[in-house]
Coordinates of C-alpha atoms in Angstrom, one line a residue:
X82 CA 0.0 0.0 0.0
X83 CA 1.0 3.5 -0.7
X84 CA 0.0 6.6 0.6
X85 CA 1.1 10.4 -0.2
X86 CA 2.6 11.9 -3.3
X87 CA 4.8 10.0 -6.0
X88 CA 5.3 9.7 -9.4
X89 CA 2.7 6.6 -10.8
X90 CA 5.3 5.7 -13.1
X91 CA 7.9 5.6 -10.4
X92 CA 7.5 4.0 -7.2
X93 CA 10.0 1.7 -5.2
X94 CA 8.6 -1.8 -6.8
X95 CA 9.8 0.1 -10.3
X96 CA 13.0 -0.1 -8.7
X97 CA 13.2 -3.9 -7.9
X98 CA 12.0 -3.4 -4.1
X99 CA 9.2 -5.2 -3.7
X100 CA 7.5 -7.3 -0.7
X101 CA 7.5 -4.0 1.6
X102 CA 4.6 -3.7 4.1
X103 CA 3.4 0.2 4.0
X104 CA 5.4 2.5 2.1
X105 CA 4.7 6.5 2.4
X106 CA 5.7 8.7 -0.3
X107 CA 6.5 12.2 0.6
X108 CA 4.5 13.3 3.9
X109 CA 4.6 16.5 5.1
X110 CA 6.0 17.5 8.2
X111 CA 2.5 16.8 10.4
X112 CA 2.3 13.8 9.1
X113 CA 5.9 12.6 9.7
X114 CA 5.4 13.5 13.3
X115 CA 2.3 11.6 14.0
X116 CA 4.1 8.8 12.4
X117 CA 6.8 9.1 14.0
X118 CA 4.4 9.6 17.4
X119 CA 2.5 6.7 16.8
X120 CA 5.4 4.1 16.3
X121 CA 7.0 5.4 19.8
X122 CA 10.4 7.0 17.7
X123 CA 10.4 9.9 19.9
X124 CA 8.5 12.5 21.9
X125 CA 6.7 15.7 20.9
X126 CA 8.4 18.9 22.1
X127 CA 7.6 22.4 23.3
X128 CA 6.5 24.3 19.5
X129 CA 5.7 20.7 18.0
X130 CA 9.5 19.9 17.8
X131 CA 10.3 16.5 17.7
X132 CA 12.7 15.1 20.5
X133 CA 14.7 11.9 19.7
X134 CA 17.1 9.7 21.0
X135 CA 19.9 7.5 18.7
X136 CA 20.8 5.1 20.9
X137 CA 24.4 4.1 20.1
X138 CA 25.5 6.0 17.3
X139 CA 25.5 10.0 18.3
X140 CA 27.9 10.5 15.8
X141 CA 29.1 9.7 12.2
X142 CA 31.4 5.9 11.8
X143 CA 33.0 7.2 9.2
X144 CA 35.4 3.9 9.7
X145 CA 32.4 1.7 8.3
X146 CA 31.8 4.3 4.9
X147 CA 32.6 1.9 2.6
X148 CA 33.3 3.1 -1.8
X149 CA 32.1 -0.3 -3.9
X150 CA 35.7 -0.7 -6.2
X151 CA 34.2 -0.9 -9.4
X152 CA 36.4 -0.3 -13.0
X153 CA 34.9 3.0 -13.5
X154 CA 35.6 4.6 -10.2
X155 CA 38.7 2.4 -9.2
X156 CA 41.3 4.8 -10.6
X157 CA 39.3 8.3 -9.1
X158 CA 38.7 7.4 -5.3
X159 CA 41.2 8.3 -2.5
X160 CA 41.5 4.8 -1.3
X161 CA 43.6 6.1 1.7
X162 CA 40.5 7.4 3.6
X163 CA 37.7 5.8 1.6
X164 CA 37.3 1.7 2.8
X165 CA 37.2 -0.3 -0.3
X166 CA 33.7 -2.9 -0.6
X167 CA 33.6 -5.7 -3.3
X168 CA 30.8 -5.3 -5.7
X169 CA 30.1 -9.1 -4.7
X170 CA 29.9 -7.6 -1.0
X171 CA 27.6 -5.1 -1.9
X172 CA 25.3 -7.4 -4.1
X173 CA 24.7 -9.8 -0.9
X174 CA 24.8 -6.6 0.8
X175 CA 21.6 -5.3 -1.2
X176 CA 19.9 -8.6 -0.9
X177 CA 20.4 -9.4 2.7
X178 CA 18.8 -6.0 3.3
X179 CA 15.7 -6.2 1.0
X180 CA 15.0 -9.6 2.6
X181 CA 15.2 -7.7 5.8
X182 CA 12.9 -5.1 4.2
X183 CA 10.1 -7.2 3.7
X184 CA 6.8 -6.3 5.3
X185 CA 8.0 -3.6 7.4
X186 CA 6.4 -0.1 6.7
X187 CA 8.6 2.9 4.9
X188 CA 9.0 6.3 4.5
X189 CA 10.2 8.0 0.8
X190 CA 11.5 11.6 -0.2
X191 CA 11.9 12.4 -3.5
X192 CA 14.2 15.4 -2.8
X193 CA 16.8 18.0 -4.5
X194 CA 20.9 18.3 -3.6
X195 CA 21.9 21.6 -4.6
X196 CA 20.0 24.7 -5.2
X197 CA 21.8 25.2 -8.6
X198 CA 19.1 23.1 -11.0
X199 CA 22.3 22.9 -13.2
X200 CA 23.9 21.1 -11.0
X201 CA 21.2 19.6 -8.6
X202 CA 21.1 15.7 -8.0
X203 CA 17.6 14.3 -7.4
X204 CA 17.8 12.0 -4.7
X205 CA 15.2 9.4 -3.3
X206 CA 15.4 8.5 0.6
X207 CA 14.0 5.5 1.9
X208 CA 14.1 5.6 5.5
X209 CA 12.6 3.2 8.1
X210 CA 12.2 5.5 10.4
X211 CA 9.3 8.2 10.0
X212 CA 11.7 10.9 12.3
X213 CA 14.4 10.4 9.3
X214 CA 12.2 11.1 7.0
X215 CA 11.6 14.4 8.4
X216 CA 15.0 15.3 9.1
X217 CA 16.5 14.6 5.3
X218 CA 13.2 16.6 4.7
X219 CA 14.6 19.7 6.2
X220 CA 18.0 18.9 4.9
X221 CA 17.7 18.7 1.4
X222 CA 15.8 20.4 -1.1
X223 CA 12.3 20.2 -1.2
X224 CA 10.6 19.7 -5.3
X225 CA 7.5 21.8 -5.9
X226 CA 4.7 20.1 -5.3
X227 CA 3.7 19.7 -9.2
X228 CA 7.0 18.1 -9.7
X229 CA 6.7 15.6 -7.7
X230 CA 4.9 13.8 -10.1
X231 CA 8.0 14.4 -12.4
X232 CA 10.4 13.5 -10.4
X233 CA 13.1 10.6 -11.5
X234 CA 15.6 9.7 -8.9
X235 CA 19.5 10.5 -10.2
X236 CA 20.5 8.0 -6.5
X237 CA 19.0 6.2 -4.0
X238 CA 19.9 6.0 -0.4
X239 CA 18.5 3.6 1.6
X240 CA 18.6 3.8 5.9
X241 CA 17.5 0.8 7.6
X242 CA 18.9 1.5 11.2
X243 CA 17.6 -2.2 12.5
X244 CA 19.8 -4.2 9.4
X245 CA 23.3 -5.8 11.0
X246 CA 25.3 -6.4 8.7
X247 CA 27.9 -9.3 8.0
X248 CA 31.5 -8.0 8.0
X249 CA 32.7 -11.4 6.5
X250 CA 29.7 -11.6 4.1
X251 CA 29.4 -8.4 3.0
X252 CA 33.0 -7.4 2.8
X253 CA 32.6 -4.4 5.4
X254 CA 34.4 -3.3 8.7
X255 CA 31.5 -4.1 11.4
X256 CA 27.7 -4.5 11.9
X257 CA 27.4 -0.9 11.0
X258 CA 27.5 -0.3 7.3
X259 CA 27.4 3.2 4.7
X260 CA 27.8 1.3 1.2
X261 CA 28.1 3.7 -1.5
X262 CA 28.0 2.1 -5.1
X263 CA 28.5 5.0 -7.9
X264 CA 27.4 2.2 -10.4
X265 CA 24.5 1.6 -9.4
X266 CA 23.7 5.0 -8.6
X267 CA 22.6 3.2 -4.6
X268 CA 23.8 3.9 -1.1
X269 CA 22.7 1.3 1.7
X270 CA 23.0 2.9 5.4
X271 CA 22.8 0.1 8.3
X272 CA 22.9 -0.4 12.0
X273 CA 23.3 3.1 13.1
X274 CA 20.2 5.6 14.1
X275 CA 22.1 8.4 13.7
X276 CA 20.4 11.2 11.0
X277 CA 23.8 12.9 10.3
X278 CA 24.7 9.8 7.8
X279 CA 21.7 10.7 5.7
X280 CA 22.7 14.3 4.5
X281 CA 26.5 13.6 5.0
X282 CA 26.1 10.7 2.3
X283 CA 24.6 13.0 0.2
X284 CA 27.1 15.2 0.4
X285 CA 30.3 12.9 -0.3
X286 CA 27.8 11.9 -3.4
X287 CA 28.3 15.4 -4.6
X288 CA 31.8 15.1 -3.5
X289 CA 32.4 12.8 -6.0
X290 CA 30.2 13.8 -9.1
X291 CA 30.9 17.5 -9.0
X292 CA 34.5 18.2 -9.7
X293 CA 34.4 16.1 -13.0
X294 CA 31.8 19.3 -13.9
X295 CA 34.5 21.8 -12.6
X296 CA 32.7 23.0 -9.8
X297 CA 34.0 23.0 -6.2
X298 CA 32.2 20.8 -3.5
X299 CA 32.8 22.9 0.1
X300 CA 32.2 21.8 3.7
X301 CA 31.4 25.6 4.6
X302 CA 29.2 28.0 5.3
X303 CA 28.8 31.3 3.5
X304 CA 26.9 34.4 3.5
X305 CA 26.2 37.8 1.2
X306 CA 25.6 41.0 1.7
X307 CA 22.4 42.3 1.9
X308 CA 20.9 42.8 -1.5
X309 CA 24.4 42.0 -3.3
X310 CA 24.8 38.5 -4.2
X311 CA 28.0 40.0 -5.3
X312 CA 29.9 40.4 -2.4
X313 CA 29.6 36.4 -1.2
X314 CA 32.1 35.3 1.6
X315 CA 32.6 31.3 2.4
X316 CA 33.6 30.4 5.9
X317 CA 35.7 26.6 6.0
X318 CA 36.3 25.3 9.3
X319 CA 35.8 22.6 11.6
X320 CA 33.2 21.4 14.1
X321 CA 34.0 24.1 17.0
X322 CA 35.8 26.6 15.2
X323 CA 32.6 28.7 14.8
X324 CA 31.3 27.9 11.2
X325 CA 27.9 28.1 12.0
X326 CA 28.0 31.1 14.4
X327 CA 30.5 33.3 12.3
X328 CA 28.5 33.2 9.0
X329 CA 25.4 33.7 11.0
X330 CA 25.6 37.8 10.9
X331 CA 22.4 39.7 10.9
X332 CA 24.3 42.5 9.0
X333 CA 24.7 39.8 5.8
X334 CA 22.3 37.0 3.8
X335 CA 23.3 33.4 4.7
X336 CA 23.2 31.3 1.6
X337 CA 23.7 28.2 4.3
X338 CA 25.9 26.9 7.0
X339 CA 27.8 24.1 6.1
X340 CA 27.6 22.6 2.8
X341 CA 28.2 24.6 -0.9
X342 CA 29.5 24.3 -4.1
X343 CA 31.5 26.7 -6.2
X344 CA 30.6 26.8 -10.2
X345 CA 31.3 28.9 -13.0
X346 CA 27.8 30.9 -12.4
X347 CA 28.8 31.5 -8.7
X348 CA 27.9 29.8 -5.2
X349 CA 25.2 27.9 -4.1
X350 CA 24.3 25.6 -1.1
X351 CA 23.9 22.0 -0.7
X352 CA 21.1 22.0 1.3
X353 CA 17.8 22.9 2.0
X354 CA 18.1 23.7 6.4
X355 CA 20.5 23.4 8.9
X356 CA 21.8 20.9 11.4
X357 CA 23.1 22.9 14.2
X358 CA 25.1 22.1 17.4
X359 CA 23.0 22.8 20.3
X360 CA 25.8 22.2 23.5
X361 CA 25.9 25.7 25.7
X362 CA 23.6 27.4 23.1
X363 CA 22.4 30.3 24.3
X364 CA 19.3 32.8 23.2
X365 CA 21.7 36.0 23.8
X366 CA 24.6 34.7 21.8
X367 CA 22.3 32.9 19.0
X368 CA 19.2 34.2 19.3
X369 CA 18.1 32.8 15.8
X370 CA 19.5 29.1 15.8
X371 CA 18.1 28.8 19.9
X372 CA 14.6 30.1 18.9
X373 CA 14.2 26.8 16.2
X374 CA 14.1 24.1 19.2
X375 CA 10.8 25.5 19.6
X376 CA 9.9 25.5 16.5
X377 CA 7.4 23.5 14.8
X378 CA 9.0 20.2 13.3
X379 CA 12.5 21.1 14.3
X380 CA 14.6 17.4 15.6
X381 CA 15.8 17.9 18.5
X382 CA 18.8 15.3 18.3
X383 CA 20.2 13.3 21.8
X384 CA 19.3 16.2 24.0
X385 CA 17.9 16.0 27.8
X386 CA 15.0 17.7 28.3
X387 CA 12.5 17.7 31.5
X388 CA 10.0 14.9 30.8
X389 CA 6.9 17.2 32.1
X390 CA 7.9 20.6 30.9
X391 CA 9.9 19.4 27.8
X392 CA 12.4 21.9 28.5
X393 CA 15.7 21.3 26.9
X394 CA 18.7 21.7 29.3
X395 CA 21.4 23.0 27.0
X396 CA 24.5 22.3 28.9
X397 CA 23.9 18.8 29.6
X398 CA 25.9 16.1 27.7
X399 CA 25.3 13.0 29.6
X400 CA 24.0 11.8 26.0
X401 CA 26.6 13.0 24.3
X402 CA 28.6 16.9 23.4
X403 CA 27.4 16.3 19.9
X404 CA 23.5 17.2 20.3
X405 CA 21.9 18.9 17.9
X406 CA 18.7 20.6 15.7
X407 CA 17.5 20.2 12.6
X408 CA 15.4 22.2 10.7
X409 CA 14.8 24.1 7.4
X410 CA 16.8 27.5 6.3
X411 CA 13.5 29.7 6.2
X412 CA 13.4 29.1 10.0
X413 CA 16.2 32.1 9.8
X414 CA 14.9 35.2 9.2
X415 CA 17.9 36.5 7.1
X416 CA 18.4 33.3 4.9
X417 CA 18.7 33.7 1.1
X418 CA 15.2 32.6 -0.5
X419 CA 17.3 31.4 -3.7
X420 CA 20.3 29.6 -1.6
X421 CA 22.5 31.2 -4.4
X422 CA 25.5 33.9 -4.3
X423 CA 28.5 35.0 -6.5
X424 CA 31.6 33.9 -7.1
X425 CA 33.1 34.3 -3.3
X426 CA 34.7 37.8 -3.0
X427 CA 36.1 36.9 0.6
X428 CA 37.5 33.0 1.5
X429 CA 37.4 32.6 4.9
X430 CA 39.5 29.7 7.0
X431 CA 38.9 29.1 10.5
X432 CA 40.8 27.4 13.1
X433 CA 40.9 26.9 16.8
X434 CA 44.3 26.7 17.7
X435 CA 44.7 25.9 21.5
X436 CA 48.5 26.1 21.4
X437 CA 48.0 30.5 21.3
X438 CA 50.4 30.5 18.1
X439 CA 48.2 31.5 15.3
X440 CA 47.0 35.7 15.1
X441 CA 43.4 35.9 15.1
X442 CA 43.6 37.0 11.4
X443 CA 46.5 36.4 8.4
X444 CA 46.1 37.2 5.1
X445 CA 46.8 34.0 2.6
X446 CA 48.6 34.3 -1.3
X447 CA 46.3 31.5 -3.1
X448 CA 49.5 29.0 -3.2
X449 CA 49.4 29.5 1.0
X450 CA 45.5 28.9 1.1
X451 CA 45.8 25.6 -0.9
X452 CA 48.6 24.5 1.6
X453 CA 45.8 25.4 4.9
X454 CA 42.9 24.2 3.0
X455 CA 45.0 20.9 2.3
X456 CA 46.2 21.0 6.0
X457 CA 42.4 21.5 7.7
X458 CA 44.4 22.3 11.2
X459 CA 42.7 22.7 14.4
X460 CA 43.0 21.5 17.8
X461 CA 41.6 19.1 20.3
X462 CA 42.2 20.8 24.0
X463 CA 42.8 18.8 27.1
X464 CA 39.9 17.6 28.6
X465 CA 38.1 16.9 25.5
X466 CA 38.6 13.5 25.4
X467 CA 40.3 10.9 27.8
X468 CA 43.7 11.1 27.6
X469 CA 44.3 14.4 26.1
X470 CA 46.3 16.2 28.9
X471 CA 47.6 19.3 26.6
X472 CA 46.4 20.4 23.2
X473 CA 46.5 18.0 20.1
X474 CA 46.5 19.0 16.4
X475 CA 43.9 17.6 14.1
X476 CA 44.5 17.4 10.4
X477 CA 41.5 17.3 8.3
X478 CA 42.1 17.7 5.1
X479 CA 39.5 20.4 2.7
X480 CA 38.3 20.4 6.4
X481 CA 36.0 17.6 5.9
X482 CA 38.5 14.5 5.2
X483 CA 35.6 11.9 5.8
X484 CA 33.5 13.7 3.3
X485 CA 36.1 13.6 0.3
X486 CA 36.2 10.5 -2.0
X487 CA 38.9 12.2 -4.6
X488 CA 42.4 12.8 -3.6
X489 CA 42.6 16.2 -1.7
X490 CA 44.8 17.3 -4.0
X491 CA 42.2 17.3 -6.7
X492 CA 39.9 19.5 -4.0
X493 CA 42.7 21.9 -3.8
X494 CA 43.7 22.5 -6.9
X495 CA 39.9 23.6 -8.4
X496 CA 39.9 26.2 -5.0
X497 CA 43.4 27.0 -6.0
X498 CA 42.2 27.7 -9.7
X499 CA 39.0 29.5 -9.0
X500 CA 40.7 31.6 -6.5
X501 CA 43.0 32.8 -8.9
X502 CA 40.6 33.7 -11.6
X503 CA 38.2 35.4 -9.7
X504 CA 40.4 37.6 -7.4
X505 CA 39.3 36.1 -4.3
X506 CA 40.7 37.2 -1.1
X507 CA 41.8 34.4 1.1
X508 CA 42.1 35.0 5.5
X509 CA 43.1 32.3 7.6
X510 CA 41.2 33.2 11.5
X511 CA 42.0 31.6 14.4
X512 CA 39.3 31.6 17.1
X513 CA 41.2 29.9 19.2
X514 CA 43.9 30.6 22.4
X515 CA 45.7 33.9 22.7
X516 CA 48.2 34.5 25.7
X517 CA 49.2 31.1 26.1
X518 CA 48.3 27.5 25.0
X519 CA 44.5 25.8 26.1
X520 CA 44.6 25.8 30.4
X521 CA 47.2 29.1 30.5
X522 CA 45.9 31.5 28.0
X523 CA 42.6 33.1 27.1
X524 CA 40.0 31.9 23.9
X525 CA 40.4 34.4 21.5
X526 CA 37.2 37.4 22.5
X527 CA 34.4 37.2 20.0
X528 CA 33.9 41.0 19.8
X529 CA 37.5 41.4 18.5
X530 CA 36.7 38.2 16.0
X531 CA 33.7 39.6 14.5
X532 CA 35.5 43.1 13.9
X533 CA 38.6 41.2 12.0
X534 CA 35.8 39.7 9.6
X535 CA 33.7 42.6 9.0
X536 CA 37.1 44.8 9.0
X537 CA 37.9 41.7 6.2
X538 CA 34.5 41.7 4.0
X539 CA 34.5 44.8 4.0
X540 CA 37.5 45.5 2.3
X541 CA 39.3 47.8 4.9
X542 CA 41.5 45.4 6.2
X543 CA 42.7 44.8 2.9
X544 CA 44.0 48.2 2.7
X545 CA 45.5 48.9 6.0
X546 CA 49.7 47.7 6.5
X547 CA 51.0 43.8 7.0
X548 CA 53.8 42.4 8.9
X549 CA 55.4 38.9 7.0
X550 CA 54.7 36.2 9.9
X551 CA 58.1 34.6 10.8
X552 CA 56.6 31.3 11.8
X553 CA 54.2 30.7 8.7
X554 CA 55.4 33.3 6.2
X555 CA 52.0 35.1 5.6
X556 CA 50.6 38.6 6.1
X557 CA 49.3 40.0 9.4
X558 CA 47.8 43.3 10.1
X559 CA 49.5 45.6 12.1
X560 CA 46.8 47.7 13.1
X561 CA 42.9 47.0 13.2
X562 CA 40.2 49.7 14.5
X563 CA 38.4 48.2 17.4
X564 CA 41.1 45.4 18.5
X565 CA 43.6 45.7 20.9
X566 CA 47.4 45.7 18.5
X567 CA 48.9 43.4 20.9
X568 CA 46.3 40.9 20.3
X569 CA 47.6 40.9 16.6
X570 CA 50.4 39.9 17.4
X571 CA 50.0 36.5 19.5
X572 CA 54.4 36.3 21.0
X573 CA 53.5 40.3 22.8
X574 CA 50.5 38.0 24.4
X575 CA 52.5 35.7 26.0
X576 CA 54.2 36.4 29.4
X577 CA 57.5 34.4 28.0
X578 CA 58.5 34.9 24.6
X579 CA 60.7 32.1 24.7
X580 CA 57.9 29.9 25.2
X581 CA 56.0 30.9 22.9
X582 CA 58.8 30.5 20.3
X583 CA 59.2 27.1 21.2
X584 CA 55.2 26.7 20.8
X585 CA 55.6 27.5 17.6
X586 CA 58.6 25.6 16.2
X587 CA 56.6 22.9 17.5
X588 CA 53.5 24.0 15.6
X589 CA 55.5 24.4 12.8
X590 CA 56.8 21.2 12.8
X591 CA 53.3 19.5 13.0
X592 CA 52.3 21.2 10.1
X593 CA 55.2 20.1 8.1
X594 CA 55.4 16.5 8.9
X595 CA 51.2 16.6 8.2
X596 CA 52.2 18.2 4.6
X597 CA 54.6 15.5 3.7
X598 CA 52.2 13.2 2.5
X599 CA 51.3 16.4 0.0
X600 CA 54.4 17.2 -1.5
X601 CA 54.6 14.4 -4.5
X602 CA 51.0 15.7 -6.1
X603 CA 51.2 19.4 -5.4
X604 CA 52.8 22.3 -7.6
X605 CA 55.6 24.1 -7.6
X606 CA 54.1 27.4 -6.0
X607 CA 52.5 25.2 -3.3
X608 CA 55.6 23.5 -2.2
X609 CA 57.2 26.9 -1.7
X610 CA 54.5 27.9 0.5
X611 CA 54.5 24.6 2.4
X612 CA 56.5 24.7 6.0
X613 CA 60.1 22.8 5.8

């Protein structure tokens, strides 16, 4: 039986999936949550958001996201960080899970990834749980609904949370399983709960299929200015180092927060909401992003509320530090209706270094902003995790390494390209330590953060005079209205200068020995910029 919108010339048993018990095609959002309600996935919350649990799994296992090694994608994938599956493995892989399939109920959205049509992927999620089917609702692109009926899946992803699979049957690391098979244009998700793996498969889809059309897949955010699409800035970074919260300025558009690609006609997100750490969020500090958990449909992921009031207590992570909301872009007053900008005017890198090295702002040449963008530094500080005692570096590559199927390298060199014939300005920002390493300095103050960038976009900083950064060779303002000129220069912030030199060469050397593995693929300019 089937109930909701669909395509009559297109439903799952067109596919070859057959024997299902109730399959719903593309309910709305009250409908997903009485669903959802009714089969006990979760509770209704304060607004009519939707509070959920995911057991095990509050994160990504990017160890069990597997690339099927076929002929046509064998020479193309970055086999380093992508696990390698057998196409025999995924075959018994596919069976095994549609024999598991049969007679349960599920839940289908014929949905959009990227808000350029020219380069927008239809994509068809089949999710067994009704509160998935909401989220990648809010996450992706939503059809009008007189295309629906139109509508021809480019991929299918599949989510069956309750499937185990077999690691020596279906050639795969554990019971948990993200199968991605290019070929057959099919992604099987298994044995974890967690939503994050529906839109981050998505993305590594686009990952892959984008840069053979020249356009430039980007775990960032990015904003405009008001009324000028023109003046488009993009903001890289890792979780923490204020991705989200940066690009989130009243004063400019935001296009989206954390997924984009760059074309030839300009910028344009990913998605179609936002997926939003909640841990210590506050209403003064983000008044926008706190007033969706009480919003109608928002998920409310792994977060402890009181089970009379529903009230969400922000600053507990008993569940886990990686709580978080999901819910659609027009929930933000000053998102872009079109999801589209310009070629970026300003590239923005952030980092949180806890080792107080790094000035809050540099200046990058494009051969030093493919070396960083390659690098993906931040820090882990000590207390974090068990074990961690002082600050550790982390290395992600494009800053998203678990998202990249292609050889960063490949990644780097379209940014490096595009930068270079669009003129755009590049700014590494470190939101990090100042005055001394994670435990003896301070974080780096918010007010003097959000003057750098808007000093940055808005093209003063640009004008004003540089000093040549002995530790990293690139360009560091000397003077900025509005911030303190010792701050700009992080060895006058530290009480011993000595020890802060020897921070450094230590710093330095991370980065090098991380940028070794670069060196054979890279060019000529890039090596020079490289540490070493």
């Amino acid at each position: 039986m089937t109930f909701g919108r669909v395509n009559p010339n297109f439903r799952l048993d067109d596919q070859g999936i057959t024997g299902l018990g109730n399959v719903y095609y593309n309910l709305i959002e009250p409908a997903l949550i009485e669903s959802a309600l009714s089969r006990g996935e979760g509770t209704l919350g304060k607004g009519g958001t939707f509070l959920v649990t995911t057991g095990k799994f509050t994160g990504r296992s990017p160890k069990d996201k597997h690339v099927v090694n076929t002929p046509s994608v064998a020479d193309h994938i970055w086999w380093e960080n992508n696990a390698s599956m057998s196409p025999e493995g995924f075959d018994a892989l596919y069976e095994d899970m549609q024999a598991h399939m049969q007679g349960r109920d599920y839940f289908v959205q014929d949905l959009v990834g990227g808000a350029d049509p020219s380069y927008a992927i239809n994509v068809r999620m089949v999710t067994e749980l009704a509160w998935h089917g909401l989220f990648i609702r809010h996450l992706l692109r939503r059809p009008d609904a007189e295309d629906i009926a139109e509508f021809v899946a480019d991929f299918t992803v599949i989510n069956c949370p309750s499937f185990q699979a077999d690691p020596a049957k279906h050639d795969c690391q554990s019971e948990t399983v993200i199968a991605m098979n290019f070929d057959r244009k099919l992604i099987l998700i298994g044995g974890t709960e967690y939503a994050g793996e529906n839109k981050k498969s998505v993305f590594t889809l686009l990952n892959y299929l984008l840069p053979k059309r020249g356009v430039m897949p980007m775990h960032c955010s990015a904003n405009h200015a008001h009324g000028n699409p023109v003046d488009t800035a993009v903001f890289f970074g890792l979780s923490g180092t204020g991705k989200t919260t940066l690009s989130a300025d009243p004063g400019r558009t935001l296009i989206g927060d954390d997924e984009h690609g760059w074309s030839d006609r300009g910028t344009f997100n990913f998605e179609g909401g936002c997926y939003a750490k909640t841990i210590n969020l506050s209403a003064e500090a983000e008044p926008e992003i706190y007033a969706t958990t009480e919003k109608f449909g928002t998920v409310i992921e792994n977060m402890v509320f009181d089970k009379d009031t529903k009230e969400l207590d922000f600053d507990d992570d008993s569940l886990t530090a990686n709580m978080r909301c999901a819910y659609p872009l027009h929930y933000i007053s000053n998102a872009s209706a079109s999801a589209l900008g310009g070629h970026p005017k300003n590239i923005i890198m952030l980092t949180c270094d806890a080792f107080g090295v790094l000035p809050p702002i540099a200046r990058l040449s494009p051969a030093q902003a493919m070396y960083h963008f390659l690098s993906g530094f931040t820090a882990k500080v000590a207390g974090t995790e068990r074990g961690v005692t002082e600050p550790q570096p982390t290395f992600s590559t494009c800053f998203g390494a678990p998202f990249m199927p292609r050889r960063p390298e490949e990644y780097g060199k379209l940014l490096q390209d595009k930068i270079a014939k669009h003129g755009a300005s590049c700014w590494l920002v470190n939101t990090g330590w100042t005055g001394g390493a994670y435990g003896t300095g301070s974080r780096m103050p918010i007010r003097a953060t959000r003057a750098l960038l808007t000093a940055a976009l808005d093209g003063t900083l640009a004008a004003g005079e540089f000093r040549k950064d002995a530790n990293f060779g690139f360009d560091v303002p000397v003077s900025v209205p509005g911030v303190a000129d010792i701050l700009l220069d992080p060895r006058r912030t530290w009480d011993d200068g000595a020890a802060y030199d020897r921070q450094a060469t230590k710093l330095v050397d991370m980065f090098s020995n991380n940028f070794e593995q670069y060196l054979p693929h890279i060019d000529d300019d890039v090596r020079a910029a490289a540490i070493g």
